[in-house]
CSV table of N, CA and C in Angstrom, one decimal:
chain,number,residue,atom,x,y,z
F,283,VAL,N,14.7,-3.5,10.4
F,283,VAL,CA,13.3,-3.5,10.1
F,283,VAL,C,12.9,-4.2,9.0
F,284,GLN,N,12.0,-5.1,9.0
F,284,GLN,CA,11.5,-6.0,7.9
F,284,GLN,C,9.9,-5.5,7.8
F,285,LEU,N,9.6,-5.2,6.7
F,285,LEU,CA,8.2,-5.3,6.1
F,285,LEU,C,8.0,-6.4,5.3
F,286,GLN,N,6.9,-7.0,5.5
F,286,GLN,CA,6.5,-8.3,4.8
F,286,GLN,C,5.3,-8.2,4.2
F,287,ALA,N,5.1,-8.1,2.8
F,287,ALA,CA,3.9,-7.9,2.1
F,287,ALA,C,3.4,-9.3,1.5
F,288,SER,N,2.2,-9.6,1.9
F,288,SER,CA,1.8,-11.0,1.1
F,288,SER,C,0.3,-10.7,0.5
F,289,GLY,N,-0.5,-11.8,-0.2
F,289,GLY,CA,-1.7,-11.5,-0.4
F,289,GLY,C,-1.9,-11.4,-2.1
F,290,GLY,N,-0.7,-11.1,-2.8
F,290,GLY,CA,-1.0,-10.9,-4.4
F,290,GLY,C,-1.3,-12.3,-4.8
F,291,GLY,N,-1.6,-12.3,-6.3
F,291,GLY,CA,-2.0,-13.6,-7.0
F,291,GLY,C,-2.5,-12.9,-8.4
F,292,LEU,N,-2.7,-14.2,-9.1
F,292,LEU,CA,-3.4,-14.1,-10.3
F,292,LEU,C,-5.0,-14.1,-10.3
F,293,VAL,N,-5.6,-13.0,-10.6
F,293,VAL,CA,-7.1,-12.9,-10.4
F,293,VAL,C,-7.7,-12.6,-11.9
F,294,GLN,N,-9.1,-12.6,-11.9
F,294,GLN,CA,-10.0,-12.0,-12.9
F,294,GLN,C,-10.3,-10.9,-12.9
F,295,VAL,N,-10.6,-10.1,-13.9
F,295,VAL,CA,-10.9,-8.7,-14.0
F,295,VAL,C,-12.5,-8.7,-13.2
F,296,GLY,N,-12.4,-7.6,-12.4
F,296,GLY,CA,-13.6,-7.8,-11.4
F,296,GLY,C,-13.2,-8.3,-9.9
F,297,ASP,N,-12.4,-9.1,-10.0
F,297,ASP,CA,-12.1,-9.8,-8.7
F,297,ASP,C,-11.9,-8.7,-7.6
F,298,SER,N,-11.5,-9.3,-6.2
F,298,SER,CA,-11.0,-8.8,-5.5
F,298,SER,C,-9.7,-9.3,-4.7
F,299,LEU,N,-9.0,-8.5,-4.1
F,299,LEU,CA,-7.7,-9.1,-3.3
F,299,LEU,C,-7.4,-8.4,-2.1
F,300,ARG,N,-7.0,-8.9,-1.0
F,300,ARG,CA,-6.9,-8.0,-0.1
F,300,ARG,C,-5.2,-8.5,0.2
F,301,LEU,N,-4.5,-7.2,0.4
F,301,LEU,CA,-2.9,-7.5,0.6
F,301,LEU,C,-2.6,-7.2,2.0
F,302,SER,N,-1.7,-8.0,2.4
F,302,SER,CA,-1.2,-7.7,3.9
F,302,SER,C,0.2,-7.4,4.4
F,303,CYS,N,0.3,-6.4,5.1
F,303,CYS,CA,1.8,-6.0,5.4
F,303,CYS,C,2.2,-6.1,6.6
F,304,ALA,N,3.1,-6.8,7.3
F,304,ALA,CA,3.2,-7.0,8.6
F,304,ALA,C,4.7,-6.1,8.9
F,305,ALA,N,4.3,-5.4,9.9
F,305,ALA,CA,5.4,-4.6,10.4
F,305,ALA,C,5.9,-5.1,11.6
F,306,HIS,N,7.3,-4.6,12.2
F,306,HIS,CA,7.6,-5.4,13.6
F,306,HIS,C,7.3,-4.1,14.7
F,307,PHE,N,7.2,-2.9,14.4
F,307,PHE,CA,7.0,-1.8,15.5
F,307,PHE,C,6.4,-0.9,14.8
F,308,GLY,N,6.0,0.3,16.0
F,308,GLY,CA,5.0,1.3,15.7
F,308,GLY,C,5.6,2.2,14.8
F,309,LEU,N,5.2,3.0,13.8
F,309,LEU,CA,5.6,3.7,12.6
F,309,LEU,C,4.5,4.7,12.8
F,310,TYR,N,5.0,5.9,12.0
F,310,TYR,CA,4.1,7.2,12.0
F,310,TYR,C,3.0,6.7,11.0
F,311,ARG,N,3.6,6.4,9.7
F,311,ARG,CA,2.8,6.3,8.7
F,311,ARG,C,3.2,5.2,7.8
F,312,MET,N,2.0,4.4,7.3
F,312,MET,CA,2.3,3.0,6.4
F,312,MET,C,1.7,3.4,5.1
F,313,GLY,N,2.1,3.1,3.7
F,313,GLY,CA,1.6,3.3,2.6
F,313,GLY,C,1.7,2.2,1.8
F,314,TRP,N,1.1,2.1,0.8
F,314,TRP,CA,1.2,0.9,-0.4
F,314,TRP,C,1.3,2.0,-1.5
F,315,PHE,N,2.2,1.3,-2.5
F,315,PHE,CA,2.5,1.7,-3.7
F,315,PHE,C,2.6,0.7,-4.6
F,316,ARG,N,2.7,0.6,-6.1
F,316,ARG,CA,2.8,-0.3,-6.9
F,316,ARG,C,3.7,0.4,-8.2
F,317,GLN,N,4.3,-1.0,-8.7
F,317,GLN,CA,5.1,-0.5,-10.0
F,317,GLN,C,5.0,-1.5,-11.1
F,318,ALA,N,4.3,-1.1,-12.1
F,318,ALA,CA,4.4,-2.1,-13.5
F,318,ALA,C,5.8,-1.9,-14.3
F,319,PRO,N,5.6,-2.7,-15.1
F,319,PRO,CA,7.0,-3.0,-16.0
F,319,PRO,C,6.9,-1.6,-16.7
F,320,GLY,N,8.1,-1.2,-16.6
F,320,GLY,CA,8.7,0.2,-17.2
F,320,GLY,C,8.0,1.5,-16.9
F,321,LYS,N,7.3,1.6,-15.9
F,321,LYS,CA,6.9,2.6,-15.3
F,321,LYS,C,7.4,2.9,-13.8
F,322,GLU,N,6.9,4.1,-13.4
F,322,GLU,CA,7.8,4.8,-12.1
F,322,GLU,C,6.9,3.9,-10.7
F,323,ARG,N,7.1,4.1,-9.5
F,323,ARG,CA,6.5,3.2,-8.7
F,323,ARG,C,5.6,4.5,-8.5
F,324,GLU,N,4.2,4.0,-8.1
F,324,GLU,CA,3.0,5.0,-8.1
F,324,GLU,C,2.4,4.7,-6.4
F,325,PHE,N,2.2,6.0,-6.0
F,325,PHE,CA,1.3,6.0,-4.8
F,325,PHE,C,0.0,5.4,-4.9
F,326,LEU,N,-0.2,4.8,-4.0
F,326,LEU,CA,-1.9,4.3,-3.6
F,326,LEU,C,-2.7,4.9,-2.5
F,327,ALA,N,-2.1,4.2,-1.4
F,327,ALA,CA,-2.7,4.9,-0.3
F,327,ALA,C,-2.0,5.0,0.9
F,328,ALA,N,-2.3,5.6,2.0
F,328,ALA,CA,-1.7,5.8,3.0
F,328,ALA,C,-2.1,5.9,4.3
F,329,ILE,N,-1.9,5.5,5.5
F,329,ILE,CA,-2.5,5.5,6.8
F,329,ILE,C,-1.5,5.9,7.8
F,330,THR,N,-1.9,7.0,8.6
F,330,THR,CA,-1.1,7.3,9.6
F,330,THR,C,-1.7,6.6,10.9
F,331,TRP,N,-0.7,5.9,11.1
F,331,TRP,CA,-0.7,4.8,12.1
F,331,TRP,C,-1.7,5.3,13.6
F,332,ARG,N,-1.2,6.6,14.2
F,332,ARG,CA,-1.8,6.7,15.4
F,332,ARG,C,-3.1,7.0,15.4
F,333,THR,N,-3.7,7.8,14.4
F,333,THR,CA,-5.0,8.6,14.4
F,333,THR,C,-5.7,7.6,13.5
F,334,GLY,N,-5.1,6.7,12.3
F,334,GLY,CA,-5.9,6.3,11.2
F,334,GLY,C,-6.6,7.1,10.4
F,335,ALA,N,-5.8,8.2,10.1
F,335,ALA,CA,-6.3,8.9,8.9
F,335,ALA,C,-5.9,8.5,7.9
F,336,VAL,N,-6.6,8.3,6.7
F,336,VAL,CA,-6.2,7.7,5.5
F,336,VAL,C,-6.2,8.7,4.2
F,337,TYR,N,-5.3,8.4,3.2
F,337,TYR,CA,-5.4,9.2,2.0
F,337,TYR,C,-5.0,8.1,0.8
F,338,TYR,N,-5.7,8.6,-0.5
F,338,TYR,CA,-5.6,7.8,-1.5
F,338,TYR,C,-5.3,8.4,-2.8
F,339,ALA,N,-4.8,7.8,-3.7
F,339,ALA,CA,-4.5,8.5,-5.2
F,339,ALA,C,-6.0,8.5,-5.5
F,340,ASP,N,-6.1,9.2,-6.6
F,340,ASP,CA,-7.4,9.3,-7.3
F,340,ASP,C,-7.6,8.0,-8.2
F,341,SER,N,-6.4,7.6,-8.6
F,341,SER,CA,-6.8,6.4,-9.5
F,341,SER,C,-7.3,5.3,-8.8
F,342,VAL,N,-7.4,5.4,-7.7
F,342,VAL,CA,-7.9,3.9,-6.9
F,342,VAL,C,-8.9,4.3,-5.9
F,343,LYS,N,-9.2,5.7,-5.5
F,343,LYS,CA,-10.2,6.0,-4.8
F,343,LYS,C,-11.6,5.4,-5.0
F,344,GLY,N,-12.2,5.0,-4.2
F,344,GLY,CA,-13.5,4.3,-4.3
F,344,GLY,C,-13.4,2.7,-4.4
F,345,ARG,N,-12.1,2.0,-4.9
F,345,ARG,CA,-12.0,1.0,-5.2
F,345,ARG,C,-11.1,0.2,-4.1
F,346,PHE,N,-10.2,1.0,-3.7
F,346,PHE,CA,-9.2,0.3,-2.8
F,346,PHE,C,-9.3,1.2,-1.5
F,347,THR,N,-9.1,0.2,-0.5
F,347,THR,CA,-9.3,0.6,1.0
F,347,THR,C,-8.2,0.3,2.0
F,348,ILE,N,-7.5,1.2,2.4
F,348,ILE,CA,-6.4,0.9,3.3
F,348,ILE,C,-6.9,0.8,4.8
F,349,SER,N,-6.3,-0.2,5.8
F,349,SER,CA,-6.7,0.0,7.2
F,349,SER,C,-5.6,-0.7,7.9
F,350,ARG,N,-5.7,-0.7,9.2
F,350,ARG,CA,-4.8,-1.1,9.9
F,350,ARG,C,-5.1,-1.9,11.3
F,351,ASP,N,-4.3,-2.8,11.6
F,351,ASP,CA,-4.7,-3.5,13.2
F,351,ASP,C,-3.7,-3.3,13.9
F,352,ALA,N,-3.7,-2.3,14.8
F,352,ALA,CA,-2.5,-1.7,15.7
F,352,ALA,C,-2.4,-3.1,16.6
F,353,ALA,N,-2.9,-3.9,16.8
F,353,ALA,CA,-2.9,-4.8,17.8
F,353,ALA,C,-1.8,-5.6,17.1
F,354,LYS,N,-2.2,-6.1,15.8
F,354,LYS,CA,-1.1,-7.0,15.1
F,354,LYS,C,0.0,-6.3,14.3
F,355,ASN,N,0.1,-5.0,14.4
F,355,ASN,CA,0.9,-4.4,13.6
F,355,ASN,C,1.0,-4.5,12.2
F,356,GLU,N,-0.3,-4.6,11.9
F,356,GLU,CA,-0.4,-5.2,10.4
F,356,GLU,C,-1.2,-3.9,9.8
F,357,VAL,N,-1.1,-3.7,8.4
F,357,VAL,CA,-1.8,-2.8,7.3
F,357,VAL,C,-2.3,-3.6,6.3
F,358,TYR,N,-3.5,-3.0,5.7
F,358,TYR,CA,-4.1,-3.9,4.7
F,358,TYR,C,-4.5,-3.2,3.5
F,359,LEU,N,-4.5,-3.7,2.5
F,359,LEU,CA,-5.0,-2.8,1.3
F,359,LEU,C,-6.1,-3.8,0.6
F,360,GLN,N,-7.4,-3.4,0.6
F,360,GLN,CA,-8.4,-4.1,0.1
F,360,GLN,C,-8.6,-3.7,-1.4
F,361,MET,N,-8.6,-4.4,-2.2
F,361,MET,CA,-8.8,-4.1,-3.9
F,361,MET,C,-9.9,-4.7,-4.2
F,362,ASN,N,-10.9,-4.0,-4.7
F,362,ASN,CA,-11.9,-4.5,-5.4
F,362,ASN,C,-12.0,-3.7,-6.6
F,363,SER,N,-12.8,-4.7,-7.4
F,363,SER,CA,-13.2,-4.1,-9.1
F,363,SER,C,-12.0,-4.1,-9.8
F,364,LEU,N,-11.1,-5.0,-9.3
F,364,LEU,CA,-9.8,-5.3,-10.3
F,364,LEU,C,-9.7,-5.1,-11.8
F,365,LYS,N,-8.7,-4.2,-12.6
F,365,LYS,CA,-8.9,-4.0,-13.5
F,365,LYS,C,-7.2,-4.5,-14.4
F,366,PRO,N,-7.1,-4.9,-15.6
F,366,PRO,CA,-6.1,-5.2,-15.9
F,366,PRO,C,-4.9,-4.1,-15.6
F,367,GLN,N,-5.3,-3.1,-15.7
F,367,GLN,CA,-4.2,-2.0,-15.6
F,367,GLN,C,-3.7,-1.8,-14.2
F,368,ASP,N,-4.3,-2.8,-13.2
F,368,ASP,CA,-3.9,-2.8,-11.6
F,368,ASP,C,-2.5,-4.0,-11.8
F,369,THR,N,-2.6,-4.5,-12.9
F,369,THR,CA,-1.2,-5.3,-12.7
F,369,THR,C,0.0,-4.8,-12.4
F,370,ALA,N,0.6,-5.5,-11.5
F,370,ALA,CA,2.0,-4.6,-11.1
F,370,ALA,C,2.9,-5.3,-9.8
F,371,ILE,N,3.6,-4.9,-9.5
F,371,ILE,CA,4.1,-5.5,-8.1
F,371,ILE,C,3.6,-4.4,-6.9
F,372,TYR,N,3.2,-5.0,-5.9
F,372,TYR,CA,2.5,-4.0,-4.5
F,372,TYR,C,3.4,-4.0,-3.8
F,373,TYR,N,3.7,-2.8,-3.1
F,373,TYR,CA,4.9,-2.6,-2.3
F,373,TYR,C,4.3,-2.0,-0.7
F,374,CYS,N,4.4,-2.4,0.4
F,374,CYS,CA,4.3,-1.7,1.5
F,374,CYS,C,5.2,-0.7,2.0
F,375,ALA,N,5.1,0.0,2.5
F,375,ALA,CA,6.3,1.1,3.0
F,375,ALA,C,6.0,1.7,4.4
F,376,ALA,N,6.9,1.9,5.0
F,376,ALA,CA,6.6,2.8,6.3
F,376,ALA,C,7.8,3.8,6.5
F,377,GLY,N,7.0,5.1,7.1
F,377,GLY,CA,7.6,6.2,6.9
F,377,GLY,C,7.7,6.8,8.6
F,378,LEU,N,8.8,7.5,8.9
F,378,LEU,CA,9.0,7.8,10.3
F,378,LEU,C,8.5,9.0,10.6
F,379,SER,N,8.2,9.9,9.7
F,379,SER,CA,8.3,11.3,9.7
F,379,SER,C,6.8,11.6,9.4
F,380,TYR,N,6.4,12.7,10.2
F,380,TYR,CA,5.0,13.0,9.9
F,380,TYR,C,5.0,14.4,8.8
F,381,SER,N,6.1,15.0,8.7
F,381,SER,CA,6.4,16.2,7.8
F,381,SER,C,6.7,15.9,6.5
F,382,GLU,N,6.7,14.8,6.0
F,382,GLU,CA,6.9,14.5,4.6
F,382,GLU,C,5.5,14.1,3.9
F,383,PRO,N,5.6,14.6,2.9
F,383,PRO,CA,4.5,14.1,2.1
F,383,PRO,C,4.1,12.6,2.0
F,384,TYR,N,2.7,12.3,2.2
F,384,TYR,CA,2.5,10.9,2.2
F,384,TYR,C,2.4,10.3,0.6
F,385,TYR,N,2.6,11.1,-0.3
F,385,TYR,CA,2.5,10.5,-1.4
F,385,TYR,C,3.9,10.2,-2.2
F,386,LEU,N,4.8,10.6,-1.6
F,386,LEU,CA,6.1,10.7,-2.3
F,386,LEU,C,6.9,9.2,-1.8
F,387,VAL,N,7.6,8.6,-2.6
F,387,VAL,CA,8.4,7.4,-2.6
F,387,VAL,C,9.4,7.8,-1.4
F,388,SER,N,9.9,8.9,-1.4
F,388,SER,CA,11.2,9.5,-0.9
F,388,SER,C,10.9,9.6,0.5
F,389,SER,N,9.2,9.8,0.9
F,389,SER,CA,8.7,10.1,2.3
F,389,SER,C,9.0,8.8,3.3
F,390,TYR,N,9.1,7.6,2.6
F,390,TYR,CA,9.3,6.4,3.3
F,390,TYR,C,10.5,5.6,3.3
F,391,ASN,N,10.8,5.3,4.6
F,391,ASN,CA,12.1,4.9,5.2
F,391,ASN,C,12.3,3.3,4.9
F,392,TYR,N,11.3,2.7,5.1
F,392,TYR,CA,11.4,1.1,4.8
F,392,TYR,C,10.6,0.5,3.7
F,393,TRP,N,10.9,-0.3,3.0
F,393,TRP,CA,10.0,-1.0,2.3
F,393,TRP,C,10.1,-2.7,2.3
F,394,GLY,N,8.7,-3.2,2.0
F,394,GLY,CA,8.6,-4.6,2.0
F,394,GLY,C,9.2,-4.8,0.5
F,395,GLN,N,9.2,-6.4,0.2
F,395,GLN,CA,10.0,-6.7,-0.8
F,395,GLN,C,9.1,-6.7,-2.0
F,396,GLY,N,7.7,-6.5,-2.0
F,396,GLY,CA,6.7,-6.5,-3.2
F,396,GLY,C,6.0,-7.9,-3.3
F,397,THR,N,4.6,-7.6,-3.8
F,397,THR,CA,4.0,-8.8,-3.8
F,397,THR,C,3.3,-8.5,-5.5
F,398,GLN,N,3.3,-9.7,-6.0
F,398,GLN,CA,2.8,-9.5,-7.9
F,398,GLN,C,1.1,-9.7,-7.7
F,399,VAL,N,0.7,-8.6,-8.3
F,399,VAL,CA,-0.8,-8.9,-8.4
F,399,VAL,C,-0.8,-8.8,-10.1
F,400,THR,N,-1.6,-10.0,-10.7
F,400,THR,CA,-1.8,-10.1,-11.8
F,400,THR,C,-3.6,-10.1,-12.1
F,401,VAL,N,-3.9,-8.8,-13.0
F,401,VAL,CA,-5.3,-9.3,-13.2
F,401,VAL,C,-5.6,-9.5,-14.8
F,402,SER,N,-6.2,-10.7,-15.0
F,402,SER,CA,-6.4,-11.4,-16.2
F,402,SER,C,-7.7,-11.1,-16.9
F,403,SER,N,-7.7,-10.5,-18.0
F,403,SER,CA,-8.6,-10.4,-18.9
F,403,SER,C,-9.3,-11.5,-19.7
C-alpha cells in the first residue's frame, strides 16, 4: 500500500495551498496530519471515504478543507490563510477501521512520505 502526498511548498503568509494524496484502493477513512520540528504529529482533518463525512481539528477549522475524489482515489487538503505556525511536514494517512477515533495517529494504518509546507512571513 502506498500513499503519495504532494503539493507542498514555500508560500507567503495569507497564501493558499492544496495538498493531494493519491491512494491505491478504497479505504474507510483518510486523514491529514502535520508535524513541526520538535513537536508531536498533529491531527488536522479526516474524511470517511464512503459517506464523505468530515472532521477537523479546532486549530484549522474554517481555514482548511478536506475533500475526496472517489473516482480518482484521491484526497485533498485545501489550506487557506496560511500562517507561519502552519509550517510543518504534512502527512496523509489511511485507516481501515471505522471504530478507531479519527484524531489519533494510531488509528491510521498507512502513511504517506510527507510533504513540506513552509509559510514565510
